[in-house]
PDB file of C-alpha atoms in Angstrom:
ATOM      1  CA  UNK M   1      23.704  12.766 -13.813  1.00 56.00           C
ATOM      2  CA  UNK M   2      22.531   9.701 -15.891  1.00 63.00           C
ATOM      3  CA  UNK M   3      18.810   9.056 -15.863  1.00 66.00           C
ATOM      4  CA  UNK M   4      17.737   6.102 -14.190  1.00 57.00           C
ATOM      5  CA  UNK M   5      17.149   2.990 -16.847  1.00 52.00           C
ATOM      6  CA  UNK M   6      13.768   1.633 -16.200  1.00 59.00           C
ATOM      7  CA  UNK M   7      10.654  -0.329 -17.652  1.00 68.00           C
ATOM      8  CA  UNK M   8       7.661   0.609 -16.238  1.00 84.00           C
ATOM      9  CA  UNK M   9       6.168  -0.803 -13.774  1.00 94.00           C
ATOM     10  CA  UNK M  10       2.860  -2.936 -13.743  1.00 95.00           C
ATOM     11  CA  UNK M  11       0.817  -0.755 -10.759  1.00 98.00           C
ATOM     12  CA  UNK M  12       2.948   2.600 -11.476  1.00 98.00           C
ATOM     13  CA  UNK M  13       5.549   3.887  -9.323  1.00 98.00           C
ATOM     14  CA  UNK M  14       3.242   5.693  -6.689  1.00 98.00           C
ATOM     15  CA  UNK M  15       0.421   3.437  -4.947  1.00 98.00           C
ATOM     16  CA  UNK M  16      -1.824   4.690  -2.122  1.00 98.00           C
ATOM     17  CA  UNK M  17      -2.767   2.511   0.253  1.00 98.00           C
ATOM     18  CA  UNK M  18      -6.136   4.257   1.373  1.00 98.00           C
ATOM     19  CA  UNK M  19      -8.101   4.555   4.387  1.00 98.00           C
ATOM     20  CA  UNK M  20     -11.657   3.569   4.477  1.00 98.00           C
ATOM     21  CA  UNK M  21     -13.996   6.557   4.969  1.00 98.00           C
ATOM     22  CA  UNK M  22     -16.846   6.474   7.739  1.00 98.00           C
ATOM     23  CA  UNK M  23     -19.749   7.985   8.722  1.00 96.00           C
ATOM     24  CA  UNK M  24     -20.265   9.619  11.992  1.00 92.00           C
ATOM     25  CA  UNK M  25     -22.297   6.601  12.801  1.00 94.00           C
ATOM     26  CA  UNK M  26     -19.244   4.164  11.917  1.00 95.00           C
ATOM     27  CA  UNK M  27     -21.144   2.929   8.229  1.00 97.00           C
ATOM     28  CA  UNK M  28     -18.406   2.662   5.165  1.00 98.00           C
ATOM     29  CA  UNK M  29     -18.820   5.961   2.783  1.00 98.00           C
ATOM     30  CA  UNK M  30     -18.819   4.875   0.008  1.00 98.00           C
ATOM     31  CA  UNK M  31     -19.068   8.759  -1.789  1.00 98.00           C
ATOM     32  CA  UNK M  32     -16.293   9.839  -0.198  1.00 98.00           C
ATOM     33  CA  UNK M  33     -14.161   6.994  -0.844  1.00 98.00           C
ATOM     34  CA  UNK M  34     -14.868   7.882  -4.440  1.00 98.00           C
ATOM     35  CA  UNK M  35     -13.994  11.296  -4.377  1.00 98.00           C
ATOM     36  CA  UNK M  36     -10.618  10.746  -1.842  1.00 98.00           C
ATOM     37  CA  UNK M  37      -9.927   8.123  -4.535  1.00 98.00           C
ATOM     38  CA  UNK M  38     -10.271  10.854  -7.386  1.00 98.00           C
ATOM     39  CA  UNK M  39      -8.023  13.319  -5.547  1.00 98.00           C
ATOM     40  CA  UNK M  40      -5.286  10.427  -4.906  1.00 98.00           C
ATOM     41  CA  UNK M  41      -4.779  10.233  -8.485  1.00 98.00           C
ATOM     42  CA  UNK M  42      -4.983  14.092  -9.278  1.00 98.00           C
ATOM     43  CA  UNK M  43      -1.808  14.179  -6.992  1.00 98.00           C
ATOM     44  CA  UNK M  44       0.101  11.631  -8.309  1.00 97.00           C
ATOM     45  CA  UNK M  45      -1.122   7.957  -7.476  1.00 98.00           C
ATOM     46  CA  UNK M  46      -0.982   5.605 -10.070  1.00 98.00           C
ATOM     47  CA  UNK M  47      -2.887   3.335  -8.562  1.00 98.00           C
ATOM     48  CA  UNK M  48      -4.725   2.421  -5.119  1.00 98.00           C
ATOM     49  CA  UNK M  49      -5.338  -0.480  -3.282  1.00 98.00           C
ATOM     50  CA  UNK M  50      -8.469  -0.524  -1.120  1.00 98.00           C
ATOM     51  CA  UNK M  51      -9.697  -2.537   1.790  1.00 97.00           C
ATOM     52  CA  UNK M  52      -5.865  -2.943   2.763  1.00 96.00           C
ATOM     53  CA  UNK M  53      -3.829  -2.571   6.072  1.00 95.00           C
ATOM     54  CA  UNK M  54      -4.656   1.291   6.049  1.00 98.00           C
ATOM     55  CA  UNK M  55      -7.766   0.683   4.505  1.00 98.00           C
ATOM     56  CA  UNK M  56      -8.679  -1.049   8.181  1.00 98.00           C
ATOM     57  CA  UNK M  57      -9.397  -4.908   6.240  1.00 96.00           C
ATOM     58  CA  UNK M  58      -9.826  -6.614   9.335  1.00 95.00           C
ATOM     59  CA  UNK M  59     -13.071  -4.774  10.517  1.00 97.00           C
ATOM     60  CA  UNK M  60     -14.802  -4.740   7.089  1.00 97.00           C
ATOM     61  CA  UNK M  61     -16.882  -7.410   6.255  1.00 96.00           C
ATOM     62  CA  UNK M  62     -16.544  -8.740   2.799  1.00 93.00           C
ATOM     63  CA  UNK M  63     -19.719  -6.718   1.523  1.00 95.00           C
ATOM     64  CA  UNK M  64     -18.251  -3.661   2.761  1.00 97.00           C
ATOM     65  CA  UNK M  65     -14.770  -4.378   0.708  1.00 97.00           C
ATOM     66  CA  UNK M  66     -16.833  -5.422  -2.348  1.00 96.00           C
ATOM     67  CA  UNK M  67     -18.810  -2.219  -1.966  1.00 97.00           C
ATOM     68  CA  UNK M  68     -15.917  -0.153  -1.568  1.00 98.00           C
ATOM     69  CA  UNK M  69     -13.946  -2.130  -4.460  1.00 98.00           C
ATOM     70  CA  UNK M  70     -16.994  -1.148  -7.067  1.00 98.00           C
ATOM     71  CA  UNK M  71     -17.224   2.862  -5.585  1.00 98.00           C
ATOM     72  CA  UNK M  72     -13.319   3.407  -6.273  1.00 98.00           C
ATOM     73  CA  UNK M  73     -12.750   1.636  -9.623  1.00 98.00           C
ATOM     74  CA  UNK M  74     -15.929   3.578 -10.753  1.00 98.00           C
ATOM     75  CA  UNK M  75     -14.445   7.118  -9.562  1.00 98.00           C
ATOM     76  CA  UNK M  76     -11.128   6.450 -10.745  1.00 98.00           C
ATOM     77  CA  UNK M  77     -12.213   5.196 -14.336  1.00 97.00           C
ATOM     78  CA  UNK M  78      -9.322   4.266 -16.466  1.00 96.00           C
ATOM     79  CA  UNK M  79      -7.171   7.292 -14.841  1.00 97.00           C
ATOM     80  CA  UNK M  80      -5.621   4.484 -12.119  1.00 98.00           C
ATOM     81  CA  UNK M  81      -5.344   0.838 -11.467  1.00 98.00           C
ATOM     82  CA  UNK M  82      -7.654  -0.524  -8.244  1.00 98.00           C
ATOM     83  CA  UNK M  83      -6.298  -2.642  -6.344  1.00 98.00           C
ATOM     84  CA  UNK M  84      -8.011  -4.753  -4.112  1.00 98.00           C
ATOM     85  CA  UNK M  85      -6.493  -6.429  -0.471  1.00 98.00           C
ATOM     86  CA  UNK M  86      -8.121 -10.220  -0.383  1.00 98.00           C
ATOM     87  CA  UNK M  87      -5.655 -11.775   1.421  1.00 96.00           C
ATOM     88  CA  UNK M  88      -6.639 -14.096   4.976  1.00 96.00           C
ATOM     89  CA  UNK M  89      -5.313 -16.130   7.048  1.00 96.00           C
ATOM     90  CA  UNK M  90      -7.812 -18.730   5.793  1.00 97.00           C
ATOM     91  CA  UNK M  91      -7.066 -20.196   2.079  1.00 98.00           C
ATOM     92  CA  UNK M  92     -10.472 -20.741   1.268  1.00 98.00           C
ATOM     93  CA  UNK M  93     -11.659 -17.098   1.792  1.00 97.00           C
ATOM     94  CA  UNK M  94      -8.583 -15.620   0.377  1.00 97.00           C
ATOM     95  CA  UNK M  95      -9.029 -17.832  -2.642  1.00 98.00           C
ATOM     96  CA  UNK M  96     -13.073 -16.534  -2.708  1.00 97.00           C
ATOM     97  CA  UNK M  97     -12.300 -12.989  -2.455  1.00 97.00           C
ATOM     98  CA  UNK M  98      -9.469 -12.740  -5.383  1.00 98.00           C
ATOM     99  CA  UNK M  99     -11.632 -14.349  -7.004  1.00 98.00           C
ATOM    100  CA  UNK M 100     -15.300 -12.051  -6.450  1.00 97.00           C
ATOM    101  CA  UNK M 101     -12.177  -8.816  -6.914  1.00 97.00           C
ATOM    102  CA  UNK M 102     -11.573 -10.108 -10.026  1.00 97.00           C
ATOM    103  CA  UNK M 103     -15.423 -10.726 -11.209  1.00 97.00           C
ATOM    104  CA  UNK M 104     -16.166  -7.060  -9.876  1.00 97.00           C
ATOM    105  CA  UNK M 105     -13.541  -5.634 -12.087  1.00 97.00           C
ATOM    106  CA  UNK M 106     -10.286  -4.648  -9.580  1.00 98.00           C
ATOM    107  CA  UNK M 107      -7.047  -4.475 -11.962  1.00 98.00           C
ATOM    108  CA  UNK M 108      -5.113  -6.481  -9.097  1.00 98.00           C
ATOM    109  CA  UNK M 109      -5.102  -7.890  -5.566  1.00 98.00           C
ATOM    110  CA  UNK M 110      -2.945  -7.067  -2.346  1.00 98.00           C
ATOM    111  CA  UNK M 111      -2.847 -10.997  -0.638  1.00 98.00           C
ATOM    112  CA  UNK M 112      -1.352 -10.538   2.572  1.00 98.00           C
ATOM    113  CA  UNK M 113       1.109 -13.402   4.494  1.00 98.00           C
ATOM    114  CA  UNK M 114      -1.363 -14.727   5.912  1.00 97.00           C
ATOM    115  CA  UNK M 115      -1.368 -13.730   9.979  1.00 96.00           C
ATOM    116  CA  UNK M 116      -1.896 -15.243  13.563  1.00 95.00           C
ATOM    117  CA  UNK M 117      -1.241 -19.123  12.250  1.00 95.00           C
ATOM    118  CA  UNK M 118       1.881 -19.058  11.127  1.00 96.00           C
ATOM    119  CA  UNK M 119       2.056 -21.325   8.215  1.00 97.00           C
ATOM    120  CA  UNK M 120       5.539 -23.470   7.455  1.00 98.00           C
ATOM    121  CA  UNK M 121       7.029 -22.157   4.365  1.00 98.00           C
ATOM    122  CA  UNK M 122       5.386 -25.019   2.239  1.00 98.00           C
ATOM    123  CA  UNK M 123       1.774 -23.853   3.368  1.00 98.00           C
ATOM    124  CA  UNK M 124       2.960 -20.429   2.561  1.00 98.00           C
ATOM    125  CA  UNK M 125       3.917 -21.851  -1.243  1.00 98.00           C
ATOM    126  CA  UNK M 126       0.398 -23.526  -1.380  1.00 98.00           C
ATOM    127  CA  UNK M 127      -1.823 -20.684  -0.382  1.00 98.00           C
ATOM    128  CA  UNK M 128      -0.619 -18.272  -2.642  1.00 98.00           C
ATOM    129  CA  UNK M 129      -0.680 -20.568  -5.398  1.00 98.00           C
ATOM    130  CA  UNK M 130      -3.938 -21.616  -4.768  1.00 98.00           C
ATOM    131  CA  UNK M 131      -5.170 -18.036  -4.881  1.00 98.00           C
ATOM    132  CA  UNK M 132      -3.400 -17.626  -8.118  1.00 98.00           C
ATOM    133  CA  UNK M 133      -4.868 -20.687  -9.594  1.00 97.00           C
ATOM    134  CA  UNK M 134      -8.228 -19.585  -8.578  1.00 95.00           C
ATOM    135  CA  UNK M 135      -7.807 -15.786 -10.550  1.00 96.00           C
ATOM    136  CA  UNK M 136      -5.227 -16.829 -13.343  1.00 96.00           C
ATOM    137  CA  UNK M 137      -5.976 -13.363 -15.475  1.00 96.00           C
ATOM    138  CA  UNK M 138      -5.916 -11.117 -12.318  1.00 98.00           C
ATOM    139  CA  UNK M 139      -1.999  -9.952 -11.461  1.00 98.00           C
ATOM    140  CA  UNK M 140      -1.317 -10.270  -8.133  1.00 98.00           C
ATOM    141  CA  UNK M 141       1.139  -8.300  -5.485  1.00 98.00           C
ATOM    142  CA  UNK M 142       2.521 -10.724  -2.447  1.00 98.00           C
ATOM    143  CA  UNK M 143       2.451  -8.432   1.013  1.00 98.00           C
ATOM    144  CA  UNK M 144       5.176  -9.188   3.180  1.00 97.00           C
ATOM    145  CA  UNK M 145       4.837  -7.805   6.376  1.00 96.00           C
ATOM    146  CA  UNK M 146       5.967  -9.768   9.365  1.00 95.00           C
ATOM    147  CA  UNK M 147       5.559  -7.051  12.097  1.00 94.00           C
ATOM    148  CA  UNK M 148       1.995  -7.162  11.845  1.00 94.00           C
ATOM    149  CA  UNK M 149       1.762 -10.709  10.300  1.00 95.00           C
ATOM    150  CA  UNK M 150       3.988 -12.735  13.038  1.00 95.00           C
ATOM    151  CA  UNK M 151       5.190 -15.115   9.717  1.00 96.00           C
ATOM    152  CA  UNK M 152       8.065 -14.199   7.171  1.00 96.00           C
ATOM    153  CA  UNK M 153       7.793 -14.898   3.793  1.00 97.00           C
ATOM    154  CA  UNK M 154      11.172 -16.287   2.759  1.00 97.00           C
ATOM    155  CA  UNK M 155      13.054 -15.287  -0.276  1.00 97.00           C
ATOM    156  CA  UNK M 156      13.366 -18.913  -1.775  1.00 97.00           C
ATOM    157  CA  UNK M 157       9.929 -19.183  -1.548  1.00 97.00           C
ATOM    158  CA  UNK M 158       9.098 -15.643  -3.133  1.00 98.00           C
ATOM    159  CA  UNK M 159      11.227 -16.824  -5.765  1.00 97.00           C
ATOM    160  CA  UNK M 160       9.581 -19.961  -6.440  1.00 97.00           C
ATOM    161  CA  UNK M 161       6.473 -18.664  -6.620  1.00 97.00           C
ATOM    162  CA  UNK M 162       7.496 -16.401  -9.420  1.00 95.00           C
ATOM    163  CA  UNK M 163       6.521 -19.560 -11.726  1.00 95.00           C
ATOM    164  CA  UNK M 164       2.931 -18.421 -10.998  1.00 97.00           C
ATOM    165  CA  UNK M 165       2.152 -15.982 -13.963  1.00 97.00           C
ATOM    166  CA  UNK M 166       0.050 -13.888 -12.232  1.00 97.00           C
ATOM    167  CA  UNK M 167       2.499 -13.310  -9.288  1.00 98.00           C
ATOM    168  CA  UNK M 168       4.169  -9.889 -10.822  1.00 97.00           C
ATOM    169  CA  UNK M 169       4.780  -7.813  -7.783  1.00 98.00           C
ATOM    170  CA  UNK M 170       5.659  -7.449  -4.392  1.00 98.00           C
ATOM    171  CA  UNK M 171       5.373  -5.504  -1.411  1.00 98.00           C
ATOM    172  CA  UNK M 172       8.004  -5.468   0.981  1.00 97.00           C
ATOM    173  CA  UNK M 173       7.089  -3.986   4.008  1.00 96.00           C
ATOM    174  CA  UNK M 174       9.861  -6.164   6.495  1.00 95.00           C
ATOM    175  CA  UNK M 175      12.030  -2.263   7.217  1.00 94.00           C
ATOM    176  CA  UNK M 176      14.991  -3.842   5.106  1.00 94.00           C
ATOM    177  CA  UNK M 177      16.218  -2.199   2.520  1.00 95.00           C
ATOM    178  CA  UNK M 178      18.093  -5.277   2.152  1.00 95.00           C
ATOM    179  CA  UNK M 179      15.110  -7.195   1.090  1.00 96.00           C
ATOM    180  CA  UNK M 180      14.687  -5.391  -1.920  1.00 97.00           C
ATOM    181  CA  UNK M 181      17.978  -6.648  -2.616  1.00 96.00           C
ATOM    182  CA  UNK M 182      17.491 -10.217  -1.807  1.00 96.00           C
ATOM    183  CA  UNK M 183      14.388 -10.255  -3.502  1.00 96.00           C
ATOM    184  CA  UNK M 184      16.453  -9.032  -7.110  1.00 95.00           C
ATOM    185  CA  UNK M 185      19.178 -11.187  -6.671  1.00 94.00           C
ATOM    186  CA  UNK M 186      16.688 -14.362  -6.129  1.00 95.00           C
ATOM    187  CA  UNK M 187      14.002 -12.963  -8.685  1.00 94.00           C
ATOM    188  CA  UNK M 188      15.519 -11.368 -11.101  1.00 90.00           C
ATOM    189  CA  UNK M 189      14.218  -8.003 -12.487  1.00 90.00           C
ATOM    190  CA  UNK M 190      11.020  -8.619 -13.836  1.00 91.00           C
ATOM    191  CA  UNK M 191       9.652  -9.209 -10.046  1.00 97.00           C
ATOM    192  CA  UNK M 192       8.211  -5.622  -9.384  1.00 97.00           C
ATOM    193  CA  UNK M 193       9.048  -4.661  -5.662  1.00 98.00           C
ATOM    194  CA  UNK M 194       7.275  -2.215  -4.200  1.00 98.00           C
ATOM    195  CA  UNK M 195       8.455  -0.320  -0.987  1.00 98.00           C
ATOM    196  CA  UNK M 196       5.789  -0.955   2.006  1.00 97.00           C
ATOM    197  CA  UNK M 197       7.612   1.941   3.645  1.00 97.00           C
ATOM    198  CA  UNK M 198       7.459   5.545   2.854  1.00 98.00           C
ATOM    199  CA  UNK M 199      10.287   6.307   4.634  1.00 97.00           C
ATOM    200  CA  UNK M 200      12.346   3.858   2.688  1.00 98.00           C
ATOM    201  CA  UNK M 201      10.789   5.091  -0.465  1.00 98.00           C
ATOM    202  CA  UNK M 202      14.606   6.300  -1.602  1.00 98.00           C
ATOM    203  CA  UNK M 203      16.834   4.246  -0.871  1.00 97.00           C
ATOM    204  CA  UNK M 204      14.668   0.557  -2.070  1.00 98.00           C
ATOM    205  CA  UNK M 205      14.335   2.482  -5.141  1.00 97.00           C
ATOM    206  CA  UNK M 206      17.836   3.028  -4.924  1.00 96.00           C
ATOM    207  CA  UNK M 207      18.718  -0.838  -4.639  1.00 96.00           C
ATOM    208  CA  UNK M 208      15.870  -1.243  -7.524  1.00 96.00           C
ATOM    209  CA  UNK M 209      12.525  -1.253  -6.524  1.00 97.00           C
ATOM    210  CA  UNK M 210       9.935   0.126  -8.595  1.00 97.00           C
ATOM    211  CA  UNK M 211       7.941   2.407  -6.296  1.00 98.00           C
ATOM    212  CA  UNK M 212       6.343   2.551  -3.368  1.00 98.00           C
ATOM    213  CA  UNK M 213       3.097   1.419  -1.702  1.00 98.00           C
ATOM    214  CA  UNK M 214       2.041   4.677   0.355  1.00 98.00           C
ATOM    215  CA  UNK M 215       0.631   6.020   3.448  1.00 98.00           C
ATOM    216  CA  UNK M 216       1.360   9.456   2.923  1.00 98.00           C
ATOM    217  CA  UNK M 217       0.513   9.952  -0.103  1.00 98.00           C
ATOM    218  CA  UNK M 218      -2.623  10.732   1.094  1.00 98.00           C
ATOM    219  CA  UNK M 219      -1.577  14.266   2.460  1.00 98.00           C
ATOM    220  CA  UNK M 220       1.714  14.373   0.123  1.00 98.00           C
ATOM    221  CA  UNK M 221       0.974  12.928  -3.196  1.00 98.00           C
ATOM    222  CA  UNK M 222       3.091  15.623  -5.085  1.00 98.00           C
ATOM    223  CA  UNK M 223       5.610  15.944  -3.254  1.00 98.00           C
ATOM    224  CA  UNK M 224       6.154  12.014  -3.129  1.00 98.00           C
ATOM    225  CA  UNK M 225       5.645  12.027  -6.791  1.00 98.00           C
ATOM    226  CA  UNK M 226       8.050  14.630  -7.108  1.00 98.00           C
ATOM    227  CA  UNK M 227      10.568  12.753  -4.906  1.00 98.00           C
ATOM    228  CA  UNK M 228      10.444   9.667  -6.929  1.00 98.00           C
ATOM    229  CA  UNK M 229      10.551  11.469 -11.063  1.00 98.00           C
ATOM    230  CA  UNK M 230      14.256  13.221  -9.718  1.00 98.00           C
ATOM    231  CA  UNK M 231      15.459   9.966  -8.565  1.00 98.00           C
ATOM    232  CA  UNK M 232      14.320   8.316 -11.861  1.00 97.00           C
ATOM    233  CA  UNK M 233      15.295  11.618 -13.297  1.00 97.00           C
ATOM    234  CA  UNK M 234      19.220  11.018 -12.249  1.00 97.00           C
ATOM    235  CA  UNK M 235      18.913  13.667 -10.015  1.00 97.00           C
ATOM    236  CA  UNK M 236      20.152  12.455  -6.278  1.00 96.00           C
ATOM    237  CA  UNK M 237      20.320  15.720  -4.388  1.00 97.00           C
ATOM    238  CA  UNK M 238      17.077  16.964  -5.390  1.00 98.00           C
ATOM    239  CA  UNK M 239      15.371  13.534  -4.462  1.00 98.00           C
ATOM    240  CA  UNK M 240      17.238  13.524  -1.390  1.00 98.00           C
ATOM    241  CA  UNK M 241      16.249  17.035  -0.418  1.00 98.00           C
ATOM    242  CA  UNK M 242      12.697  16.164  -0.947  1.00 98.00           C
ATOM    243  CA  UNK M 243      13.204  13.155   1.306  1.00 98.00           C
ATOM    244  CA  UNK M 244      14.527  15.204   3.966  1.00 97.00           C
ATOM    245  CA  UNK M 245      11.539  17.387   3.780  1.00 97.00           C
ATOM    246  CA  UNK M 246       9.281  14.678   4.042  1.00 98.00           C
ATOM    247  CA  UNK M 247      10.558  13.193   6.245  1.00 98.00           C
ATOM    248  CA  UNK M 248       9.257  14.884   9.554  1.00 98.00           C
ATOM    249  CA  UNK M 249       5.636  13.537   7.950  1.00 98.00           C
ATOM    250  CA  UNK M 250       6.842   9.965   7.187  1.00 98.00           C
ATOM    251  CA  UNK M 251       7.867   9.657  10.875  1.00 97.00           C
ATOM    252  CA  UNK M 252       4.846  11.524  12.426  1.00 98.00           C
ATOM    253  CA  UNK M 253       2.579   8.941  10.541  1.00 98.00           C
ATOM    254  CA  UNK M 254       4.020   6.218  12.184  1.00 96.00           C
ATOM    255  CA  UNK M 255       4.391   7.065  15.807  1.00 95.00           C
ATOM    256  CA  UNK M 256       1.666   5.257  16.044  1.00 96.00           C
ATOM    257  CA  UNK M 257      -0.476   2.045  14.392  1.00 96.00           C
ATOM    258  CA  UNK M 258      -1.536   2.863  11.193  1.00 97.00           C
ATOM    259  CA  UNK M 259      -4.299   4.493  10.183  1.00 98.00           C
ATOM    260  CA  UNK M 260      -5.182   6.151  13.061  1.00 98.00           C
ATOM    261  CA  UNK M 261      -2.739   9.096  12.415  1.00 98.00           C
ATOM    262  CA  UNK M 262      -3.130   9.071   8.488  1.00 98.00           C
ATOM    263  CA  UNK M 263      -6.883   9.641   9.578  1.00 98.00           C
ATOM    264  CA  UNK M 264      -6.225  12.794  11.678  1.00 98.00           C
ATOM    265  CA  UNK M 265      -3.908  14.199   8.948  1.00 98.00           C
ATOM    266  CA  UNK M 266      -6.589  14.376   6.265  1.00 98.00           C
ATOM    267  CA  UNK M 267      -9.490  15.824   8.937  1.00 98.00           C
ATOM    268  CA  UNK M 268      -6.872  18.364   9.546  1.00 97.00           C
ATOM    269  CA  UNK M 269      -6.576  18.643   5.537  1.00 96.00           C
ATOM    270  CA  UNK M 270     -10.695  19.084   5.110  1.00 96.00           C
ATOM    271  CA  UNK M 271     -11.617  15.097   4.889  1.00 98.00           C
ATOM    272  CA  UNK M 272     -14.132  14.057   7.111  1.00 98.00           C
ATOM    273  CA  UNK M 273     -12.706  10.094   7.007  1.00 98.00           C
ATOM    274  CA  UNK M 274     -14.178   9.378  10.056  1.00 97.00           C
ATOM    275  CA  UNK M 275     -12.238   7.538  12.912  1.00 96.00           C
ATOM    276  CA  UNK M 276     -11.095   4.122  12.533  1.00 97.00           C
ATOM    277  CA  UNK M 277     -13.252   1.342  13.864  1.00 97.00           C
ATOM    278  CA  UNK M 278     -12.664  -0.130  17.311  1.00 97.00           C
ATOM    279  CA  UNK M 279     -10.071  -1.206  18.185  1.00 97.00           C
ATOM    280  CA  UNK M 280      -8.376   1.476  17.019  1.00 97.00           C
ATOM    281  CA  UNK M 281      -8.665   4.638  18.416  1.00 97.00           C
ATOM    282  CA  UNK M 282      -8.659   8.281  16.939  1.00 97.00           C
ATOM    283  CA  UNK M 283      -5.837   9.992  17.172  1.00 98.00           C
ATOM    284  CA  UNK M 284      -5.229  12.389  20.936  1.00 97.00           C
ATOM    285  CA  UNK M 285      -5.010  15.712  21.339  1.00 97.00           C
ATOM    286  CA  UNK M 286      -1.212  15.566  20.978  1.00 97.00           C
ATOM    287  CA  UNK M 287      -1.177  13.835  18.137  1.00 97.00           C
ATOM    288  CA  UNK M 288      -3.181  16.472  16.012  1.00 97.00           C
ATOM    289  CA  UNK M 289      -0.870  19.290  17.261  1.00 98.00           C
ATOM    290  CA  UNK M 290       1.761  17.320  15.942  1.00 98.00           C
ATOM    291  CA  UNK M 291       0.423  16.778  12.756  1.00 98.00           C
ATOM    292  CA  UNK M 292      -0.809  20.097  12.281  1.00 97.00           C
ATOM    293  CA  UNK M 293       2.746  21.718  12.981  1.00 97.00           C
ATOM    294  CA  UNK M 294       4.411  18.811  10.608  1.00 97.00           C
ATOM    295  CA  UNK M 295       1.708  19.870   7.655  1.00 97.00           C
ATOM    296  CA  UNK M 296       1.950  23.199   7.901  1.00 96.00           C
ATOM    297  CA  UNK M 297       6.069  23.561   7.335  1.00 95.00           C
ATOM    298  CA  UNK M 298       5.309  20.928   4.934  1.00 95.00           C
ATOM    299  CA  UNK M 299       3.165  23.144   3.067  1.00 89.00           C
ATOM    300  CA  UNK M 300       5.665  26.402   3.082  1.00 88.00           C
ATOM    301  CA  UNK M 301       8.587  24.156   1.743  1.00 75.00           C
TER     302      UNK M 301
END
């Protein structure tokens, strides 16, 4: 078959969303956030966003995510583009953070809908703008994710905010492949969308997103990578048949709240991450065995 026309994209086609490693006494490790970071992009990210969902934002403080920012664009060098998640549910601080990621060198910013208050769709329009105003040079991906947000970020208002120049991207993270396909009719095609779920990885790129924003990249980089060059590669069955492979992991990683089984998958694969930070939990006894079975016919295929 045909290859798949396409410009590239302005973050790549594979992202990792990454955890945040801890010690065993619960401190941010810095180190090993570095050298995770390094290994992301050996097997096949593009780029990485840190202090995200994943990345466990809500229990950092803002000198842990600037810390963390500064240890992960310094590992990854020029190989990837750092992204950096500033968004809040407060305007001010979401405005002060894109704008300290930007001073400390990040190559984008992850801003979140912002959560719990439940802005009208006007406030919506005048938050993100004012975080764009605020970092005019640094490009910016919009995070739509209602099931953890409680507030949807409409379409109309997506597309109006495309007159920000800085707005390039998008995450859409709502379980709709259908979005992806608002979002280009609305948008047009120089709006990058980004799957926000790895399990719908194939078929938004299918109805034209650009890549994917990914959890399991962390413990199936290559394959993921692989996955997404034979769909761009006009090769449907072999995409497909890495989909269905992966697919046992993409499901596994999400029986439960993100990142508490993400976390357990790379301890299992030799990372000492560290749990996540109360209130999460680390991932039970079943949990692992679960994993651990799902990894290791992973590995044979």
């Amino acid at each position: 078959m045909t290859a798949v026309p396409t410009r590239q994209p302005p973050f790549g086609r594979l992202v990792t969303a990454m955890v945040t490693p801890f010690t065993g006494d619960g401190s941010v490790d810095c180190d090993l956030a570095g050298r995770l970071a390094v290994h992301l992009v050996d097997h096949g990210s593009d780029a990485i966003v840190v202090c995200g969902t994943t990345g466990e934002s809500p229990t950092l403080s803002w000198d842990e995510q600037h810390r963390l920012l500064s240890a992960v664009k310094q590992a990854v060098g020029p190989r990837a583009a750092v992204l950096a998640g500033t968004g809040s549910n407060c305007t001010a601080e979401a405005v002060e953070a894109t704008r300290e990621a930007a001073e400390l060198g990040a190559d984008g910013a992850l801003v979140v809908v912002p959560y719990y208050n439940k802005p009208p769709q006007e406030g919506l329009l005048a938050h993100f703008r004012a975080i764009a105003e605020a970092a005019p040079s640094l490009p910016l991906m919009i995070y739509n994710i209602p099931g953890r947000t409680g507030c949807q970020l409409d379409v109309d208002t997506m597309a109006e905010l495309r007159s920000c120049p800085s707005i390039i991207s998008y995450k859409a993270a709502t379980g709709r492949v259908a979005e992806v396909s608002e979002l280009r009719a609305r948008c047009g095609t120089d709006l990058a969308i980004y799957s926000g779920d790895d399990s719908l990885t194939l078929p938004a790129m299918a109805a034209g997103a650009a890549g994917v924003v990914s959890v399991a990249s962390h413990v199936a980089g290559s394959e993921i990578r692989s996955m997404i060059e034979a769909h761009l590669a006009g090769e449907p069955d072999r995409a497909e048949s890495i989909h269905r492979q992966l697919w046992p992991l993409f499901r596994t990683l999400f029986a439960t709240t993100n990142p508490i089984p993400v976390k357990a998958a790379l301890e299992l694969d030799g990372w000492p991450v560290g749990a996540p930070r109360l209130p999460l939990l680390p991932a039970d006894a079943a949990m692992r065995t679960t994993l651990s079975t799902v990894l290791a016919a992973l590995r044979q295929t």
